[in-house]
Short mmCIF file of C-alpha atoms in Angstrom, two decimals:
data_model
loop_
_atom_site.label_atom_id
_atom_site.label_comp_id
_atom_site.label_asym_id
_atom_site.label_seq_id
_atom_site.Cartn_x
_atom_site.Cartn_y
_atom_site.Cartn_z
CA UNK A 1 -0.38 0.19 0.37
CA UNK A 2 3.28 2.77 0.96
CA UNK A 3 4.70 1.86 -2.45
CA UNK A 4 1.47 1.83 -4.12
CA UNK A 5 0.58 5.34 -2.52
CA UNK A 6 4.05 6.68 -3.15
CA UNK A 7 3.58 6.32 -6.63
CA UNK A 8 0.16 7.68 -7.14
CA UNK A 9 1.32 10.80 -5.61
CA UNK A 10 4.20 11.57 -8.04
CA UNK A 11 1.11 11.50 -10.62
CA UNK A 12 1.05 15.58 -9.56
CA UNK A 13 2.80 16.60 -12.08
CA UNK A 14 1.67 14.16 -14.44
CA UNK A 15 -2.14 15.49 -13.45
CA UNK A 16 -2.19 19.33 -13.09
CA UNK A 17 -0.86 18.60 -17.07
CA UNK A 18 -4.05 16.83 -17.97
CA UNK A 19 -0.77 13.99 -19.04
CA UNK A 20 -2.59 11.54 -16.88
CA UNK A 21 -5.07 8.41 -18.84
CA UNK A 22 -8.43 8.07 -17.89
CA UNK A 23 -7.15 4.44 -15.47
CA UNK A 24 -4.47 6.57 -13.56
CA UNK A 25 -6.70 10.12 -13.13
CA UNK A 26 -9.35 7.84 -11.34
CA UNK A 27 -6.88 6.57 -8.87
CA UNK A 28 -5.05 9.47 -8.48
CA UNK A 29 -8.24 11.39 -8.05
CA UNK A 30 -9.32 8.99 -5.52
CA UNK A 31 -5.97 9.73 -3.68
CA UNK A 32 -6.76 13.31 -3.98
CA UNK A 33 -9.87 13.34 -1.55
CA UNK A 34 -8.48 11.81 1.58
CA UNK A 35 -4.88 13.52 0.71
CA UNK A 36 -4.68 17.50 1.98
CA UNK A 37 -0.64 18.48 1.22
CA UNK A 38 -1.40 16.75 -2.15
CA UNK A 39 -4.64 18.55 -2.84
CA UNK A 40 -2.60 21.81 -1.55
CA UNK A 41 0.40 20.38 -3.84
CA UNK A 42 -2.25 20.32 -7.10
CA UNK A 43 -2.76 23.88 -6.17
CA UNK A 44 0.54 25.50 -6.55
CA UNK A 45 1.29 23.23 -9.55
CA UNK A 46 -1.63 24.56 -11.30
CA UNK A 47 -0.87 28.32 -10.60
CA UNK A 48 2.26 27.29 -12.09
CA UNK A 49 1.23 25.49 -15.61
CA UNK A 50 -1.42 28.84 -15.62
CA UNK A 51 1.83 30.94 -16.00
CA UNK A 52 2.91 28.02 -18.84
CA UNK A 53 -0.24 29.20 -21.04
CA UNK A 54 -0.08 33.05 -20.27
CA UNK A 55 3.86 32.81 -21.52
CA UNK A 56 2.38 31.30 -24.88
CA UNK A 57 -0.46 34.51 -24.96
CA UNK A 58 -2.08 35.25 -27.93
CA UNK A 59 -3.84 38.57 -29.25
CA UNK A 60 -7.39 36.61 -30.35
CA UNK A 61 -8.94 38.79 -33.22
CA UNK A 62 -11.29 41.23 -32.28
CA UNK A 63 -14.59 40.17 -33.80
CA UNK A 64 -14.04 37.16 -31.08
CA UNK A 65 -14.79 39.47 -28.15
CA UNK A 66 -18.04 40.69 -29.56
CA UNK A 67 -18.72 37.39 -31.01
CA UNK A 68 -17.96 35.73 -27.87
CA UNK A 69 -20.00 38.54 -25.37
CA UNK A 70 -23.15 38.56 -27.00
CA UNK A 71 -23.01 34.91 -26.86
CA UNK A 72 -22.68 34.73 -23.02
CA UNK A 73 -25.78 36.94 -23.06
CA UNK A 74 -28.00 34.74 -24.51
CA UNK A 75 -26.75 31.43 -22.18
CA UNK A 76 -28.26 30.85 -18.98
CA UNK A 77 -26.26 30.43 -15.98
CA UNK A 78 -25.89 27.85 -13.74
CA UNK A 79 -26.72 28.45 -10.33
CA UNK A 80 -24.07 27.92 -7.62
CA UNK A 81 -24.93 24.51 -5.88
CA UNK A 82 -26.44 25.47 -2.42
CA UNK A 83 -29.03 23.32 -2.03
CA UNK A 84 -28.05 21.14 1.35
CA UNK A 85 -26.99 23.48 3.28
CA UNK A 86 -29.66 26.26 2.57
CA UNK A 87 -32.79 23.86 3.25
CA UNK A 88 -33.79 22.89 6.75
CA UNK A 89 -35.63 20.41 5.60
CA UNK A 90 -32.39 18.61 4.17
CA UNK A 91 -30.38 16.56 6.47
CA UNK A 92 -29.01 18.36 8.66
CA UNK A 93 -25.48 16.61 10.35
CA UNK A 94 -23.28 15.92 6.57
CA UNK A 95 -24.18 12.74 5.38
CA UNK A 96 -21.43 9.54 6.07
CA UNK A 97 -20.22 6.80 3.60
CA UNK A 98 -20.72 3.27 5.37
CA UNK A 99 -18.68 0.41 4.45
CA UNK A 100 -21.12 -1.91 2.46
CA UNK A 101 -21.15 -4.27 4.89
CA UNK A 102 -22.00 -8.31 3.74
CA UNK A 103 -25.68 -8.86 4.76
CA UNK A 104 -26.80 -5.18 3.24
CA UNK A 105 -24.84 -6.37 0.10
CA UNK A 106 -26.93 -9.84 -0.14
CA UNK A 107 -30.46 -7.69 0.72
CA UNK A 108 -29.30 -5.05 -1.88
CA UNK A 109 -28.42 -8.09 -5.22
CA UNK A 110 -31.81 -10.22 -3.53
CA UNK A 111 -33.74 -6.98 -4.84
CA UNK A 112 -32.00 -7.04 -7.74
CA UNK A 113 -32.57 -10.31 -8.52
CA UNK A 114 -36.43 -9.27 -7.19
CA UNK A 115 -36.97 -6.98 -9.75
CA UNK A 116 -35.11 -8.42 -12.75
CA UNK A 117 -37.88 -11.36 -12.62
CA UNK A 118 -40.53 -8.61 -12.16
CA UNK A 119 -38.28 -7.26 -15.82
CA UNK A 120 -39.04 -11.02 -16.58
CA UNK A 121 -42.27 -11.65 -16.16
CA UNK A 122 -43.45 -8.65 -18.31
CA UNK A 123 -41.09 -9.99 -21.41
CA UNK A 124 -43.01 -13.39 -21.01
CA UNK A 125 -46.02 -11.53 -21.00
CA UNK A 126 -45.47 -9.81 -24.04
CA UNK A 127 -43.16 -11.80 -25.69
CA UNK A 128 -45.48 -12.69 -28.65
CA UNK A 129 -46.13 -9.55 -29.26
CA UNK A 130 -42.81 -7.42 -29.13
CA UNK A 131 -40.67 -10.22 -29.54
CA UNK A 132 -37.56 -8.35 -31.06
CA UNK A 133 -38.32 -4.92 -28.86
CA UNK A 134 -38.13 -7.34 -25.77
CA UNK A 135 -34.89 -9.43 -25.88
CA UNK A 136 -33.34 -5.80 -26.53
CA UNK A 137 -35.26 -4.91 -23.43
CA UNK A 138 -34.23 -7.95 -21.38
CA UNK A 139 -30.56 -7.82 -22.58
CA UNK A 140 -29.99 -3.99 -21.88
CA UNK A 141 -31.62 -5.35 -18.19
CA UNK A 142 -29.24 -7.83 -18.20
CA UNK A 143 -26.91 -5.39 -19.09
CA UNK A 144 -28.13 -3.19 -16.33
CA UNK A 145 -28.19 -5.96 -13.83
CA UNK A 146 -24.22 -6.98 -14.57
CA UNK A 147 -23.44 -3.22 -13.29
CA UNK A 148 -25.10 -3.20 -10.71
CA UNK A 149 -24.11 -6.38 -9.17
CA UNK A 150 -19.83 -5.66 -10.07
CA UNK A 151 -20.69 -1.98 -7.87
CA UNK A 152 -22.37 -3.81 -4.97
CA UNK A 153 -19.96 -6.46 -5.38
CA UNK A 154 -17.07 -3.96 -5.34
CA UNK A 155 -14.60 -4.45 -2.25
CA UNK A 156 -14.40 -0.45 -1.40
CA UNK A 157 -18.34 -0.10 -1.60
CA UNK A 158 -20.21 2.18 0.90
CA UNK A 159 -23.26 2.92 0.85
CA UNK A 160 -25.71 6.48 1.57
CA UNK A 161 -28.65 7.86 2.52
CA UNK A 162 -30.51 11.31 1.86
CA UNK A 163 -34.20 12.32 2.82
CA UNK A 164 -35.55 13.39 -0.67
CA UNK A 165 -37.15 16.55 0.91
CA UNK A 166 -40.39 15.73 -1.00
CA UNK A 167 -40.38 12.96 0.43
CA UNK A 168 -38.67 9.51 0.40
CA UNK A 169 -35.27 8.38 1.35
CA UNK A 170 -32.64 7.94 -1.52
CA UNK A 171 -29.97 5.53 -1.34
CA UNK A 172 -26.67 5.25 -3.28
CA UNK A 173 -24.15 2.35 -3.37
CA UNK A 174 -21.13 3.93 -4.74
CA UNK A 175 -17.71 2.62 -5.83
CA UNK A 176 -15.03 4.94 -5.40
CA UNK A 177 -12.39 2.97 -7.18
CA UNK A 178 -14.75 1.80 -10.63
CA UNK A 179 -15.61 5.50 -10.06
CA UNK A 180 -19.80 3.79 -10.12
CA UNK A 181 -22.41 3.90 -8.61
CA UNK A 182 -25.93 2.56 -7.79
CA UNK A 183 -28.96 5.09 -6.65
CA UNK A 184 -32.46 3.66 -5.98
CA UNK A 185 -35.12 6.15 -4.06
CA UNK A 186 -37.87 4.60 -1.78
CA UNK A 187 -41.12 5.98 -0.77
CA UNK A 188 -40.87 8.68 -3.25
CA UNK A 189 -44.05 10.74 -3.57
CA UNK A 190 -46.19 10.44 -6.18
CA UNK A 191 -46.60 12.65 -9.13
CA UNK A 192 -48.63 14.26 -11.22
CA UNK A 193 -49.03 12.47 -14.77
CA UNK A 194 -46.74 15.42 -16.58
CA UNK A 195 -44.15 15.21 -14.21
CA UNK A 196 -41.59 12.87 -13.71
CA UNK A 197 -38.06 12.40 -11.62
CA UNK A 198 -35.09 13.41 -13.34
CA UNK A 199 -31.72 12.33 -11.92
CA UNK A 200 -28.53 14.85 -12.33
CA UNK A 201 -24.69 14.69 -12.34
CA UNK A 202 -23.80 18.27 -11.15
CA UNK A 203 -20.02 19.49 -11.14
CA UNK A 204 -17.49 22.26 -11.59
CA UNK A 205 -18.26 22.05 -15.43
CA UNK A 206 -21.75 21.64 -15.52
CA UNK A 207 -24.74 20.04 -15.34
CA UNK A 208 -25.74 16.59 -16.48
CA UNK A 209 -28.63 14.85 -17.15
CA UNK A 210 -28.21 10.86 -15.48
CA UNK A 211 -31.63 9.45 -16.54
CA UNK A 212 -35.53 10.12 -15.48
CA UNK A 213 -36.44 7.56 -12.82
CA UNK A 214 -38.72 5.31 -14.07
CA UNK A 215 -42.05 5.26 -11.85
CA UNK A 216 -41.57 3.22 -8.81
CA UNK A 217 -42.14 -0.39 -8.37
CA UNK A 218 -44.09 -1.18 -5.72
CA UNK A 219 -42.20 2.09 -3.29
CA UNK A 220 -39.02 1.59 -5.04
CA UNK A 221 -37.28 3.21 -8.37
CA UNK A 222 -34.10 2.44 -9.59
CA UNK A 223 -31.77 0.93 -9.80
CA UNK A 224 -29.75 3.22 -12.38
CA UNK A 225 -26.05 2.93 -12.89
CA UNK A 226 -24.22 6.17 -13.01
CA UNK A 227 -20.88 5.71 -14.46
CA UNK A 228 -18.41 8.55 -15.18
CA UNK A 229 -18.38 10.05 -12.09
CA UNK A 230 -15.87 12.78 -11.95
CA UNK A 231 -13.94 14.76 -9.31
CA UNK A 232 -16.59 17.27 -7.59
CA UNK A 233 -19.67 15.52 -8.47
CA UNK A 234 -23.13 15.93 -6.86
CA UNK A 235 -25.76 13.55 -7.46
CA UNK A 236 -29.12 15.62 -7.53
CA UNK A 237 -32.22 14.66 -8.02
CA UNK A 238 -35.09 17.16 -9.50
CA UNK A 239 -38.61 16.69 -10.50
CA UNK A 240 -39.15 18.02 -14.39
CA UNK A 241 -41.53 17.73 -17.35
CA UNK A 242 -42.00 14.09 -17.41
CA UNK A 243 -40.24 14.10 -20.66
CA UNK A 244 -36.91 15.64 -18.90
CA UNK A 245 -34.64 18.57 -19.29
CA UNK A 246 -31.45 18.91 -20.59
CA UNK A 247 -31.13 21.71 -17.91
CA UNK A 248 -32.62 21.31 -14.18
CA UNK A 249 -35.39 23.53 -14.43
CA UNK A 250 -37.20 23.67 -10.28
CA UNK A 251 -34.91 23.32 -7.44
CA UNK A 252 -32.58 19.80 -6.32
CA UNK A 253 -35.13 17.78 -3.53
CA UNK A 254 -31.99 15.80 -2.56
CA UNK A 255 -28.32 16.96 -3.54
CA UNK A 256 -25.78 13.80 -2.60
CA UNK A 257 -21.77 14.99 -2.55
CA UNK A 258 -20.25 11.82 -3.16
CA UNK A 259 -16.55 12.44 -1.91
CA UNK A 260 -14.60 12.23 -5.64
CA UNK B 1 4.41 46.77 -12.93
CA UNK B 2 1.65 44.26 -11.41
CA UNK B 3 -0.82 45.92 -10.88
CA UNK B 4 -1.66 45.39 -7.26
CA UNK B 5 -5.76 46.40 -6.07
CA UNK B 6 -5.27 48.75 -3.08
CA UNK B 7 -8.25 46.40 -0.66
CA UNK B 8 -6.26 43.57 -1.73
CA UNK B 9 -3.20 45.08 -0.25
CA UNK B 10 -2.33 43.65 2.94
CA UNK B 11 -1.02 47.43 4.68
CA UNK B 12 2.81 47.80 4.98
CA UNK B 13 3.25 43.85 2.94
CA UNK B 14 5.14 43.56 -0.32
CA UNK B 15 2.65 41.48 -2.77
CA UNK B 16 5.18 39.43 -4.26
CA UNK B 17 4.88 40.54 -8.32
CA UNK B 18 2.76 38.85 -9.86
CA UNK B 19 0.74 38.76 -13.63
CA UNK B 20 -2.06 40.77 -14.16
CA UNK B 21 -4.31 37.93 -14.75
CA UNK B 22 -3.41 36.35 -11.62
CA UNK B 23 -4.59 39.13 -9.15
CA UNK B 24 -7.73 39.48 -6.70
CA UNK B 25 -9.56 41.50 -9.69
CA UNK B 26 -9.91 38.24 -11.57
CA UNK B 27 -11.47 37.10 -8.75
CA UNK B 28 -13.20 39.94 -8.06
CA UNK B 29 -14.95 39.92 -11.09
CA UNK B 30 -15.53 36.64 -11.32
CA UNK B 31 -18.09 36.56 -8.74
CA UNK B 32 -20.07 39.71 -9.90
CA UNK B 33 -19.90 37.47 -13.49
CA UNK B 34 -21.75 34.76 -11.37
CA UNK B 35 -24.34 36.85 -10.50
CA UNK B 36 -25.09 38.05 -14.20
CA UNK B 37 -22.99 40.95 -14.31
CA UNK B 38 -22.23 41.49 -18.56
CA UNK B 39 -19.62 44.06 -18.01
CA UNK B 40 -17.98 42.07 -15.16
CA UNK B 41 -17.13 39.05 -18.15
CA UNK B 42 -15.65 41.87 -20.74
CA UNK B 43 -13.02 42.41 -17.54
CA UNK B 44 -12.77 38.25 -18.12
CA UNK B 45 -12.04 38.11 -21.53
CA UNK B 46 -9.80 41.04 -21.57
CA UNK B 47 -7.80 39.26 -18.82
CA UNK B 48 -7.89 35.89 -20.21
CA UNK B 49 -8.72 35.92 -23.52
CA UNK B 50 -5.69 35.91 -25.00
CA UNK B 51 -3.89 33.42 -22.65
CA UNK B 52 -6.76 30.94 -23.48
CA UNK B 53 -6.48 31.39 -27.22
CA UNK B 54 -2.83 30.73 -27.19
CA UNK B 55 -2.44 27.75 -25.11
CA UNK B 56 -4.97 26.35 -27.13
CA UNK B 57 -3.27 26.94 -30.01
CA UNK B 58 -0.01 25.17 -28.51
CA UNK B 59 -1.40 22.15 -27.86
CA UNK B 60 -4.35 21.85 -30.85
CA UNK B 61 -2.05 23.92 -34.00
CA UNK B 62 -4.68 24.17 -35.89
CA UNK B 63 -6.16 28.17 -35.67
CA UNK B 64 -9.83 27.49 -36.46
CA UNK B 65 -9.88 24.61 -32.98
CA UNK B 66 -8.15 27.10 -30.95
CA UNK B 67 -10.90 29.97 -31.45
CA UNK B 68 -13.59 27.89 -31.27
CA UNK B 69 -11.87 26.11 -27.47
CA UNK B 70 -11.33 29.85 -26.56
CA UNK B 71 -14.82 30.47 -26.80
CA UNK B 72 -16.20 27.61 -25.61
CA UNK B 73 -13.97 27.94 -22.27
CA UNK B 74 -14.77 32.00 -22.39
CA UNK B 75 -18.90 30.36 -22.49
CA UNK B 76 -17.72 27.96 -20.28
CA UNK B 77 -17.05 30.79 -17.25
CA UNK B 78 -19.63 32.80 -18.14
CA UNK B 79 -22.15 29.33 -17.43
CA UNK B 80 -20.31 28.12 -13.98
CA UNK B 81 -19.16 31.45 -12.57
CA UNK B 82 -21.08 30.94 -9.56
CA UNK B 83 -19.43 27.22 -8.97
CA UNK B 84 -15.67 28.63 -8.75
CA UNK B 85 -14.30 28.24 -5.68
CA UNK B 86 -11.58 30.28 -4.52
CA UNK B 87 -10.41 27.62 -1.74
CA UNK B 88 -9.23 25.66 -5.05
CA UNK B 89 -7.16 28.31 -6.33
CA UNK B 90 -6.53 30.98 -8.06
CA UNK B 91 -9.80 32.14 -10.86
CA UNK B 92 -6.21 32.44 -13.24
CA UNK B 93 -5.53 29.06 -12.71
CA UNK B 94 -9.27 27.77 -12.83
CA UNK B 95 -9.66 29.39 -16.35
CA UNK B 96 -6.03 28.12 -17.90
CA UNK B 97 -7.23 24.82 -16.36
CA UNK B 98 -10.70 24.28 -18.33
CA UNK B 99 -8.75 25.39 -21.02
CA UNK B 100 -6.45 22.65 -21.39
CA UNK B 101 -8.25 20.18 -20.28
CA UNK B 102 -10.42 21.37 -23.48
CA UNK B 103 -7.99 21.54 -25.69
CA UNK B 104 -6.11 17.99 -24.66
CA UNK B 105 -9.55 16.65 -24.56
CA UNK B 106 -10.31 17.56 -28.25
CA UNK B 107 -6.70 16.31 -28.69
CA UNK B 108 -7.54 12.98 -27.58
CA UNK B 109 -10.93 12.20 -28.97
CA UNK B 110 -9.94 13.62 -32.68
CA UNK B 111 -6.40 12.75 -33.18
CA UNK B 112 -6.45 9.98 -35.34
CA UNK B 113 -3.54 7.44 -35.33
CA UNK B 114 -1.71 9.19 -38.62
CA UNK B 115 -2.21 12.58 -36.86
CA UNK B 116 -0.48 11.23 -33.58
CA UNK B 117 2.73 9.54 -35.38
CA UNK B 118 2.85 13.33 -37.46
CA UNK B 119 2.81 14.67 -34.31
CA UNK B 120 5.36 12.87 -32.48
CA UNK B 121 7.55 13.39 -35.26
CA UNK B 122 7.17 17.25 -34.69
CA UNK B 123 7.68 17.03 -30.75
CA UNK B 124 11.43 17.52 -31.53
CA UNK B 125 11.08 21.00 -32.40
CA UNK B 126 8.20 21.95 -29.51
CA UNK B 127 11.00 23.35 -27.48
CA UNK B 128 12.40 25.66 -30.17
CA UNK B 129 9.01 27.28 -30.40
CA UNK B 130 8.30 27.36 -27.15
CA UNK B 131 11.48 29.62 -26.73
CA UNK B 132 10.53 31.52 -30.11
CA UNK B 133 7.48 32.30 -28.48
CA UNK B 134 8.08 33.45 -25.34
CA UNK B 135 9.75 37.59 -26.27
CA UNK B 136 9.23 40.53 -25.36
CA UNK B 137 7.09 40.77 -22.02
CA UNK B 138 7.79 40.25 -18.63
CA UNK B 139 5.81 37.73 -17.87
CA UNK B 140 7.36 35.26 -21.27
CA UNK B 141 10.65 36.06 -19.84
CA UNK B 142 10.37 35.44 -16.42
CA UNK B 143 8.96 31.96 -17.80
CA UNK B 144 11.34 31.17 -20.45
CA UNK B 145 13.91 32.01 -17.63
CA UNK B 146 12.59 29.44 -14.76
CA UNK B 147 11.88 26.58 -18.17
CA UNK B 148 15.76 27.42 -18.47
CA UNK B 149 16.89 26.67 -15.02
CA UNK B 150 15.17 23.51 -15.50
CA UNK B 151 17.55 20.04 -16.03
CA UNK B 152 17.27 19.36 -19.73
CA UNK B 153 14.85 16.18 -19.16
CA UNK B 154 12.39 18.05 -16.74
CA UNK B 155 11.77 20.53 -19.19
CA UNK B 156 11.01 18.06 -21.80
CA UNK B 157 8.66 16.25 -20.06
CA UNK B 158 6.91 19.36 -18.41
CA UNK B 159 6.95 21.07 -22.63
CA UNK B 160 6.01 18.36 -23.75
CA UNK B 161 2.90 17.48 -21.55
CA UNK B 162 1.84 20.62 -21.23
CA UNK B 163 2.16 22.78 -24.60
CA UNK B 164 2.26 19.26 -26.14
CA UNK B 165 -0.90 17.41 -24.85
CA UNK B 166 0.72 14.39 -24.36
CA UNK B 167 0.02 11.75 -21.83
CA UNK B 168 2.89 10.93 -19.54
CA UNK B 169 3.27 7.15 -21.37
CA UNK B 170 3.15 8.98 -24.57
CA UNK B 171 5.77 11.21 -23.02
CA UNK B 172 7.98 8.58 -21.78
CA UNK B 173 7.75 7.18 -25.31
CA UNK B 174 8.70 10.17 -27.30
CA UNK B 175 11.88 10.82 -24.61
CA UNK B 176 12.97 6.55 -24.64
CA UNK B 177 12.83 7.17 -20.89
CA UNK B 178 10.54 4.78 -17.79
CA UNK B 179 7.63 6.21 -17.27
CA UNK B 180 7.81 6.58 -13.96
CA UNK B 181 11.31 8.54 -14.17
CA UNK B 182 8.94 10.70 -16.81
CA UNK B 183 6.64 11.12 -13.51
CA UNK B 184 9.13 12.23 -11.68
CA UNK B 185 10.41 14.26 -13.68
CA UNK B 186 6.99 16.19 -14.57
CA UNK B 187 6.74 16.32 -10.72
CA UNK B 188 10.30 17.68 -9.71
CA UNK B 189 10.31 19.97 -12.92
CA UNK B 190 6.67 21.52 -12.21
CA UNK B 191 8.21 21.92 -8.31
CA UNK B 192 11.52 23.55 -9.70
CA UNK B 193 9.01 26.34 -11.88
CA UNK B 194 6.24 27.16 -9.53
CA UNK B 195 9.51 27.94 -7.10
CA UNK B 196 11.24 30.18 -9.76
CA UNK B 197 8.11 31.77 -10.94
CA UNK B 198 6.89 32.50 -6.54
CA UNK B 199 4.02 31.06 -7.24
CA UNK B 200 1.99 29.91 -4.47
#
């Protein structure tokens, strides 16, 4: 462990120059979250690389200035990320990750198997009608199940729950190493037909829609696998028009910091 | 030369010389941009557009693509200004991080194998070009001098990664040294550069 941590730490130079391949970067960013001196070094080295950039400045064509300024005027800005602190109905103490115990893992896998059984039953009933599309559905569901099982089975899987402001609980099981998580929610409030729950990743670089939560099955919504998590991302749930929105249009009803 | 705003400079304490773009004025402008202040955004543009464009141009080479990246980065700054976190560094380094990352992402997604070989063939002249470009202005001169204080391997590792947009395994291949060596030289080189430039 000591050797690999030291090995990771030397990546800091390559990291601030965006010279680290994706797989290494995930490992390094995980290392960063638990290492304040490393984050301090990243800050300092970033200032140095910024100067490398400043040293090769090129004056842009004058037209670009007006183009950029007027494009900005037409572009809606993202709100700051504050929901967790501002709303007193949300969890008062910071949520904590808990290690996924064997028992919890088993119960999740059992729940997953139950979900798969429901899907399978639906498939069998509809089989004669839409054979091809159902097969598609089955295979993508199967892939989903594999992905879920992979996260739940990860040796570093941790679980976090958070209250949803409008009712219900959100649960995240995450593998920091794989940068993947599984999201489920239980007892979510029933929405009008025109509205649906949409899941987002919000980070320093913007908001990314993850997907619409299928209407709850016996009080459970999801499970949904979220991949490609990057440093600073938070998982956010909002209520949107039923077809989904490219940007959140209502305030978050739950915000979960992912600690990456 | 450094234009230090009066309300930021602690009285009786000498501020280290920093480029105009890295002082508190940019942080203030970003905070105003976060509130939708269009005039503040023109300030931000005027302070960083040239550095962003220059960085993109270094990595991408293609003038049209570089201009696109510059505009994308500035619009990203406008859009996400409210999420800028001063605790993680200066506003200038945040913007330059967005610029470099975006330029490198473009290279990595668009570059075909043949292209990459072409760039490898050109890599040997990267350092000379950097030196050519860093003239006249004080900032350029300081960076050039500080780059000159690095060992050859440190300097080549840093310039190939930052200006060339190469990953560290690619740099190792180009320089014919072990990946572990390149990782270390990149870090040591940047630490030396940081200390030489006197940035915190």
